[in-house]
PDB file of C-alpha atoms in Angstrom:
ATOM      1  CA  MET A 257       9.395  15.573   1.829  1.00 56.00           C
ATOM      2  CA  PRO A 258      10.301  15.450   5.483  1.00 61.00           C
ATOM      3  CA  ARG A 259      13.414  17.342   6.453  1.00 64.00           C
ATOM      4  CA  LEU A 260      15.246  15.856   9.408  1.00 58.00           C
ATOM      5  CA  THR A 261      17.756  18.115  11.045  1.00 63.00           C
ATOM      6  CA  ARG A 262      18.349  15.796  13.994  1.00 57.00           C
ATOM      7  CA  ILE A 263      17.998  12.024  14.074  1.00 59.00           C
ATOM      8  CA  TYR A 264      17.631  11.486  17.811  1.00 58.00           C
ATOM      9  CA  THR A 265      14.671  12.886  19.739  1.00 64.00           C
ATOM     10  CA  ARG A 266      14.978  11.145  23.144  1.00 65.00           C
ATOM     11  CA  LYS A 267      11.199  10.604  23.022  1.00 61.00           C
ATOM     12  CA  GLY A 268      11.623   6.845  22.638  1.00 58.00           C
ATOM     13  CA  ASP A 269      13.691   6.348  25.746  1.00 67.00           C
ATOM     14  CA  ASP A 270      10.537   5.296  27.606  1.00 66.00           C
ATOM     15  CA  GLY A 271       9.931   2.422  25.167  1.00 76.00           C
ATOM     16  CA  THR A 272       7.354   4.218  23.036  1.00 70.00           C
ATOM     17  CA  THR A 273       7.370   5.617  19.531  1.00 73.00           C
ATOM     18  CA  GLY A 274       5.142   8.017  17.637  1.00 71.00           C
ATOM     19  CA  LEU A 275       2.809   6.947  14.871  1.00 71.00           C
ATOM     20  CA  GLY A 276       2.356   9.285  11.920  1.00 73.00           C
ATOM     21  CA  GLY A 277      -0.753  10.822  13.469  1.00 70.00           C
ATOM     22  CA  GLY A 278       1.097  11.635  16.691  1.00 75.00           C
ATOM     23  CA  GLN A 279      -0.186   8.796  18.897  1.00 83.00           C
ATOM     24  CA  ARG A 280       2.424   7.264  21.230  1.00 86.00           C
ATOM     25  CA  VAL A 281       2.512   3.463  21.205  1.00 74.00           C
ATOM     26  CA  PRO A 282       4.884   0.850  22.649  1.00 68.00           C
ATOM     27  CA  LYS A 283       7.817   0.107  20.364  1.00 80.00           C
ATOM     28  CA  ASP A 284       6.851  -3.569  20.427  1.00 82.00           C
ATOM     29  CA  ALA A 285       3.279  -2.891  19.251  1.00 88.00           C
ATOM     30  CA  LEU A 286       2.233  -5.101  16.345  1.00 92.00           C
ATOM     31  CA  ARG A 287       1.792  -2.091  14.039  1.00 91.00           C
ATOM     32  CA  VAL A 288       5.347  -0.927  14.757  1.00 93.00           C
ATOM     33  CA  ALA A 289       6.705  -4.457  14.325  1.00 94.00           C
ATOM     34  CA  THR A 290       4.920  -4.731  10.974  1.00 96.00           C
ATOM     35  CA  TYR A 291       6.301  -1.539   9.488  1.00 94.00           C
ATOM     36  CA  GLY A 292       9.666  -2.402  11.014  1.00 95.00           C
ATOM     37  CA  THR A 293       9.655  -5.665   9.078  1.00 97.00           C
ATOM     38  CA  VAL A 294       8.742  -3.732   5.928  1.00 97.00           C
ATOM     39  CA  ASP A 295      11.819  -1.585   6.607  1.00 96.00           C
ATOM     40  CA  GLU A 296      13.901  -4.755   7.030  1.00 98.00           C
ATOM     41  CA  LEU A 297      12.522  -6.007   3.713  1.00 98.00           C
ATOM     42  CA  ASN A 298      13.511  -2.761   2.029  1.00 98.00           C
ATOM     43  CA  SER A 299      17.025  -3.152   3.424  1.00 98.00           C
ATOM     44  CA  ALA A 300      17.236  -6.753   2.194  1.00 98.00           C
ATOM     45  CA  ILE A 301      16.305  -5.546  -1.290  1.00 98.00           C
ATOM     46  CA  GLY A 302      18.978  -2.867  -0.964  1.00 98.00           C
ATOM     47  CA  VAL A 303      21.555  -5.571  -0.194  1.00 98.00           C
ATOM     48  CA  ALA A 304      20.478  -7.522  -3.283  1.00 98.00           C
ATOM     49  CA  LEU A 305      20.847  -4.383  -5.400  1.00 98.00           C
ATOM     50  CA  ALA A 306      24.243  -3.585  -3.870  1.00 97.00           C
ATOM     51  CA  HIS A 307      25.529  -7.026  -4.848  1.00 93.00           C
ATOM     52  CA  GLY A 308      24.542  -6.365  -8.452  1.00 95.00           C
ATOM     53  CA  LEU A 309      21.517  -7.660 -10.296  1.00 98.00           C
ATOM     54  CA  VAL A 310      20.759  -7.985 -13.985  1.00 98.00           C
ATOM     55  CA  PRO A 311      19.572  -4.706 -15.571  1.00 98.00           C
ATOM     56  CA  ARG A 312      15.835  -5.520 -15.660  1.00 98.00           C
ATOM     57  CA  LEU A 313      15.795  -6.144 -11.912  1.00 98.00           C
ATOM     58  CA  ALA A 314      18.183  -3.276 -11.164  1.00 98.00           C
ATOM     59  CA  GLU A 315      15.701  -0.885 -12.806  1.00 97.00           C
ATOM     60  CA  THR A 316      12.632  -2.444 -11.163  1.00 97.00           C
ATOM     61  CA  LEU A 317      13.663  -2.861  -7.549  1.00 98.00           C
ATOM     62  CA  PRO A 318      14.267   0.834  -6.736  1.00 98.00           C
ATOM     63  CA  VAL A 319      10.622   1.400  -7.707  1.00 98.00           C
ATOM     64  CA  VAL A 320       9.634  -1.382  -5.310  1.00 98.00           C
ATOM     65  CA  GLN A 321      11.777   0.204  -2.591  1.00 98.00           C
ATOM     66  CA  ASN A 322       9.891   3.479  -3.028  1.00 97.00           C
ATOM     67  CA  GLU A 323       6.600   1.598  -2.890  1.00 97.00           C
ATOM     68  CA  LEU A 324       7.759   0.005   0.361  1.00 98.00           C
ATOM     69  CA  PHE A 325       8.106   3.523   1.769  1.00 94.00           C
ATOM     70  CA  HIS A 326       4.481   4.082   0.697  1.00 94.00           C
ATOM     71  CA  LEU A 327       3.622   0.858   2.506  1.00 96.00           C
ATOM     72  CA  GLY A 328       5.491   2.004   5.598  1.00 94.00           C
ATOM     73  CA  SER A 329       3.569   5.277   5.671  1.00 91.00           C
ATOM     74  CA  ASP A 330       0.354   3.327   5.032  1.00 91.00           C
ATOM     75  CA  LEU A 331       1.084   1.259   8.153  1.00 94.00           C
ATOM     76  CA  CYS A 332       2.468   4.133  10.244  1.00 92.00           C
ATOM     77  CA  PHE A 333      -0.843   6.006  10.132  1.00 88.00           C
ATOM     78  CA  LEU A 334      -4.085   4.758  11.634  1.00 86.00           C
ATOM     79  CA  GLU A 335      -6.857   4.480   9.050  1.00 86.00           C
ATOM     80  CA  GLU A 336      -8.820   7.340  10.641  1.00 87.00           C
ATOM     81  CA  ASP A 337      -5.816   9.667  10.265  1.00 88.00           C
ATOM     82  CA  LYS A 338      -5.143   9.003   6.592  1.00 85.00           C
ATOM     83  CA  ALA A 339      -7.720  11.459   5.246  1.00 84.00           C
ATOM     84  CA  THR A 340      -6.327  14.216   7.447  1.00 89.00           C
ATOM     85  CA  TYR A 341      -2.689  13.708   6.496  1.00 86.00           C
ATOM     86  CA  ARG A 342      -3.091  12.616   2.850  1.00 84.00           C
ATOM     87  CA  ILE A 343      -0.132  10.268   2.920  1.00 88.00           C
ATOM     88  CA  PRO A 344       1.231   8.023   0.165  1.00 89.00           C
ATOM     89  CA  GLN A 345      -0.464   4.636   0.317  1.00 91.00           C
ATOM     90  CA  ILE A 346      -0.368   1.353  -1.535  1.00 94.00           C
ATOM     91  CA  GLU A 347      -3.059   1.234  -4.200  1.00 95.00           C
ATOM     92  CA  ALA A 348      -4.472  -1.335  -6.599  1.00 97.00           C
ATOM     93  CA  ARG A 349      -2.136  -0.049  -9.319  1.00 98.00           C
ATOM     94  CA  HIS A 350       0.903  -1.109  -7.264  1.00 97.00           C
ATOM     95  CA  VAL A 351      -0.447  -4.646  -6.892  1.00 98.00           C
ATOM     96  CA  GLU A 352      -1.309  -4.814 -10.595  1.00 98.00           C
ATOM     97  CA  ALA A 353       2.184  -3.640 -11.567  1.00 98.00           C
ATOM     98  CA  LEU A 354       3.699  -6.535  -9.616  1.00 98.00           C
ATOM     99  CA  GLU A 355       1.378  -8.959 -11.397  1.00 98.00           C
ATOM    100  CA  ARG A 356       2.423  -7.585 -14.798  1.00 98.00           C
ATOM    101  CA  LEU A 357       6.082  -7.860 -13.818  1.00 98.00           C
ATOM    102  CA  MET A 358       5.658 -11.484 -12.772  1.00 98.00           C
ATOM    103  CA  ASP A 359       3.884 -12.295 -16.037  1.00 98.00           C
ATOM    104  CA  GLU A 360       6.752 -10.707 -17.984  1.00 98.00           C
ATOM    105  CA  LEU A 361       9.505 -12.510 -16.076  1.00 98.00           C
ATOM    106  CA  ASN A 362       7.665 -15.846 -16.060  1.00 97.00           C
ATOM    107  CA  GLU A 363       7.553 -15.727 -19.862  1.00 97.00           C
ATOM    108  CA  VAL A 364      11.357 -15.837 -19.741  1.00 97.00           C
ATOM    109  CA  VAL A 365      11.962 -18.394 -16.976  1.00 96.00           C
ATOM    110  CA  GLY A 366       9.127 -20.790 -17.825  1.00 93.00           C
ATOM    111  CA  PRO A 367       7.139 -23.055 -15.539  1.00 91.00           C
ATOM    112  CA  ILE A 368       8.478 -24.570 -12.348  1.00 89.00           C
ATOM    113  CA  GLU A 369       9.364 -28.251 -12.753  1.00 84.00           C
ATOM    114  CA  ASN A 370      10.287 -28.888  -9.107  1.00 89.00           C
ATOM    115  CA  PHE A 371      10.579 -27.066  -5.787  1.00 92.00           C
ATOM    116  CA  ILE A 372      13.452 -24.594  -5.908  1.00 90.00           C
ATOM    117  CA  LEU A 373      15.958 -24.192  -3.100  1.00 89.00           C
ATOM    118  CA  PRO A 374      17.021 -20.645  -2.217  1.00 93.00           C
ATOM    119  CA  GLY A 375      20.354 -19.926  -3.831  1.00 94.00           C
ATOM    120  CA  GLY A 376      22.102 -19.891  -7.152  1.00 95.00           C
ATOM    121  CA  ALA A 377      23.709 -16.599  -8.112  1.00 96.00           C
ATOM    122  CA  PRO A 378      24.478 -14.251  -5.182  1.00 96.00           C
ATOM    123  CA  GLY A 379      21.795 -11.788  -6.277  1.00 97.00           C
ATOM    124  CA  ALA A 380      19.207 -14.550  -6.507  1.00 97.00           C
ATOM    125  CA  ALA A 381      20.131 -15.776  -3.034  1.00 97.00           C
ATOM    126  CA  HIS A 382      19.672 -12.248  -1.656  1.00 98.00           C
ATOM    127  CA  LEU A 383      16.300 -11.991  -3.398  1.00 98.00           C
ATOM    128  CA  HIS A 384      15.245 -15.229  -1.700  1.00 97.00           C
ATOM    129  CA  VAL A 385      16.185 -13.724   1.673  1.00 98.00           C
ATOM    130  CA  ALA A 386      14.094 -10.655   0.801  1.00 98.00           C
ATOM    131  CA  ARG A 387      11.225 -12.983  -0.161  1.00 98.00           C
ATOM    132  CA  THR A 388      11.258 -14.638   3.258  1.00 98.00           C
ATOM    133  CA  VAL A 389      11.326 -11.264   5.021  1.00 98.00           C
ATOM    134  CA  CYS A 390       8.385 -10.227   2.831  1.00 98.00           C
ATOM    135  CA  ARG A 391       6.438 -13.328   3.876  1.00 98.00           C
ATOM    136  CA  ARG A 392       7.055 -12.424   7.532  1.00 98.00           C
ATOM    137  CA  ALA A 393       5.839  -8.870   6.886  1.00 98.00           C
ATOM    138  CA  GLU A 394       2.726 -10.337   5.259  1.00 98.00           C
ATOM    139  CA  ARG A 395       2.055 -12.583   8.286  1.00 98.00           C
ATOM    140  CA  GLU A 396       2.504  -9.630  10.643  1.00 98.00           C
ATOM    141  CA  ALA A 397       0.195  -7.442   8.520  1.00 98.00           C
ATOM    142  CA  ILE A 398      -2.445 -10.185   8.625  1.00 98.00           C
ATOM    143  CA  ALA A 399      -2.133 -10.416  12.417  1.00 98.00           C
ATOM    144  CA  LEU A 400      -2.412  -6.625  12.623  1.00 97.00           C
ATOM    145  CA  ALA A 401      -5.508  -6.693  10.396  1.00 97.00           C
ATOM    146  CA  HIS A 402      -7.146  -9.060  12.899  1.00 98.00           C
ATOM    147  CA  ALA A 403      -6.659  -6.434  15.622  1.00 96.00           C
ATOM    148  CA  GLU A 404      -6.853  -3.107  13.766  1.00 94.00           C
ATOM    149  CA  GLN A 405      -7.862  -1.803  10.371  1.00 94.00           C
ATOM    150  CA  VAL A 406      -5.109  -1.623   7.736  1.00 95.00           C
ATOM    151  CA  GLY A 407      -5.060  -0.245   4.215  1.00 94.00           C
ATOM    152  CA  ALA A 408      -7.031  -2.283   1.702  1.00 95.00           C
ATOM    153  CA  PHE A 409      -4.006  -3.089  -0.463  1.00 97.00           C
ATOM    154  CA  VAL A 410      -1.357  -3.658   2.224  1.00 97.00           C
ATOM    155  CA  ILE A 411      -1.810  -7.428   2.424  1.00 98.00           C
ATOM    156  CA  PRO A 412      -2.372  -8.028  -1.316  1.00 98.00           C
ATOM    157  CA  TYR A 413       0.773  -5.990  -2.078  1.00 98.00           C
ATOM    158  CA  LEU A 414       2.924  -7.985   0.321  1.00 98.00           C
ATOM    159  CA  ASN A 415       1.466 -11.216  -1.016  1.00 98.00           C
ATOM    160  CA  ARG A 416       2.271 -10.300  -4.629  1.00 98.00           C
ATOM    161  CA  LEU A 417       5.669  -8.889  -3.730  1.00 98.00           C
ATOM    162  CA  SER A 418       6.787 -12.119  -2.074  1.00 98.00           C
ATOM    163  CA  ASP A 419       5.747 -14.007  -5.203  1.00 98.00           C
ATOM    164  CA  ALA A 420       7.467 -11.409  -7.379  1.00 98.00           C
ATOM    165  CA  LEU A 421      10.701 -11.722  -5.401  1.00 98.00           C
ATOM    166  CA  PHE A 422      10.597 -15.488  -5.975  1.00 97.00           C
ATOM    167  CA  VAL A 423      10.159 -14.958  -9.711  1.00 98.00           C
ATOM    168  CA  MET A 424      12.900 -12.288  -9.697  1.00 98.00           C
ATOM    169  CA  ALA A 425      15.298 -14.752  -8.043  1.00 98.00           C
ATOM    170  CA  ARG A 426      14.507 -17.281 -10.770  1.00 97.00           C
ATOM    171  CA  TYR A 427      15.000 -14.593 -13.417  1.00 98.00           C
ATOM    172  CA  GLU A 428      18.340 -13.537 -11.919  1.00 98.00           C
ATOM    173  CA  ASN A 429      19.594 -17.131 -12.045  1.00 97.00           C
ATOM    174  CA  HIS A 430      18.252 -17.595 -15.576  1.00 97.00           C
ATOM    175  CA  GLN A 431      19.826 -14.424 -16.928  1.00 98.00           C
ATOM    176  CA  ARG A 432      23.161 -15.266 -15.320  1.00 97.00           C
ATOM    177  CA  GLY A 433      23.097 -18.811 -16.654  1.00 97.00           C
ATOM    178  CA  VAL A 434      23.146 -20.274 -13.142  1.00 93.00           C
ATOM    179  CA  PRO A 435      21.100 -23.465 -12.731  1.00 92.00           C
ATOM    180  CA  GLU A 436      18.341 -23.238 -10.155  1.00 89.00           C
ATOM    181  CA  PRO A 437      19.087 -25.348  -7.098  1.00 89.00           C
ATOM    182  CA  LEU A 438      16.330 -27.953  -6.989  1.00 89.00           C
ATOM    183  CA  TRP A 439      14.915 -29.864  -4.055  1.00 88.00           C
ATOM    184  CA  ASN A 440      15.980 -33.492  -4.027  1.00 86.00           C
ATOM    185  CA  SER A 441      13.181 -35.316  -2.255  1.00 84.00           C
ATOM    186  CA  THR A 442      15.098 -38.607  -2.210  1.00 79.00           C
ATOM    187  CA  LEU A 443      17.907 -37.471   0.094  1.00 81.00           C
TER     188      LEU A 443
END
């Protein structure tokens, strides 16, 4: 575990930041933007948790938040540095766990009959915000993968997580007895 005795370093005053392997890159580099969006996603999930979610989601999402730290470290290190530093990374098991969770929750909420508008219970609305941040992180990770190598499970994890957050929002509304807001295509 890293131990930080001082938060500021003054090293970023020139507009650069350090990757995990020590390389200095511009703060607006796509890699930095991608793991920054993952951090934003983690914060959005934290807001959803702080507003109170049903117990099944309240026990699941802290695990996801920890996995997002794995994802951040996965993105913060260049692929060639990962063997040297032996950092936590996203693995197939993380993706599979999200798939199992979605299967479990979908058994409860049932099939989708119409497009669902973001909203409903406050927790569900916050989960929808997290879902959209997750989709942005996925798009940024895909753009990064076009330019540089990324971990094999980074993009699949973000893809499954955005779907899982959608299902979690549905589950939150269902468990709270709040009807899902549905798209009215005739308006």
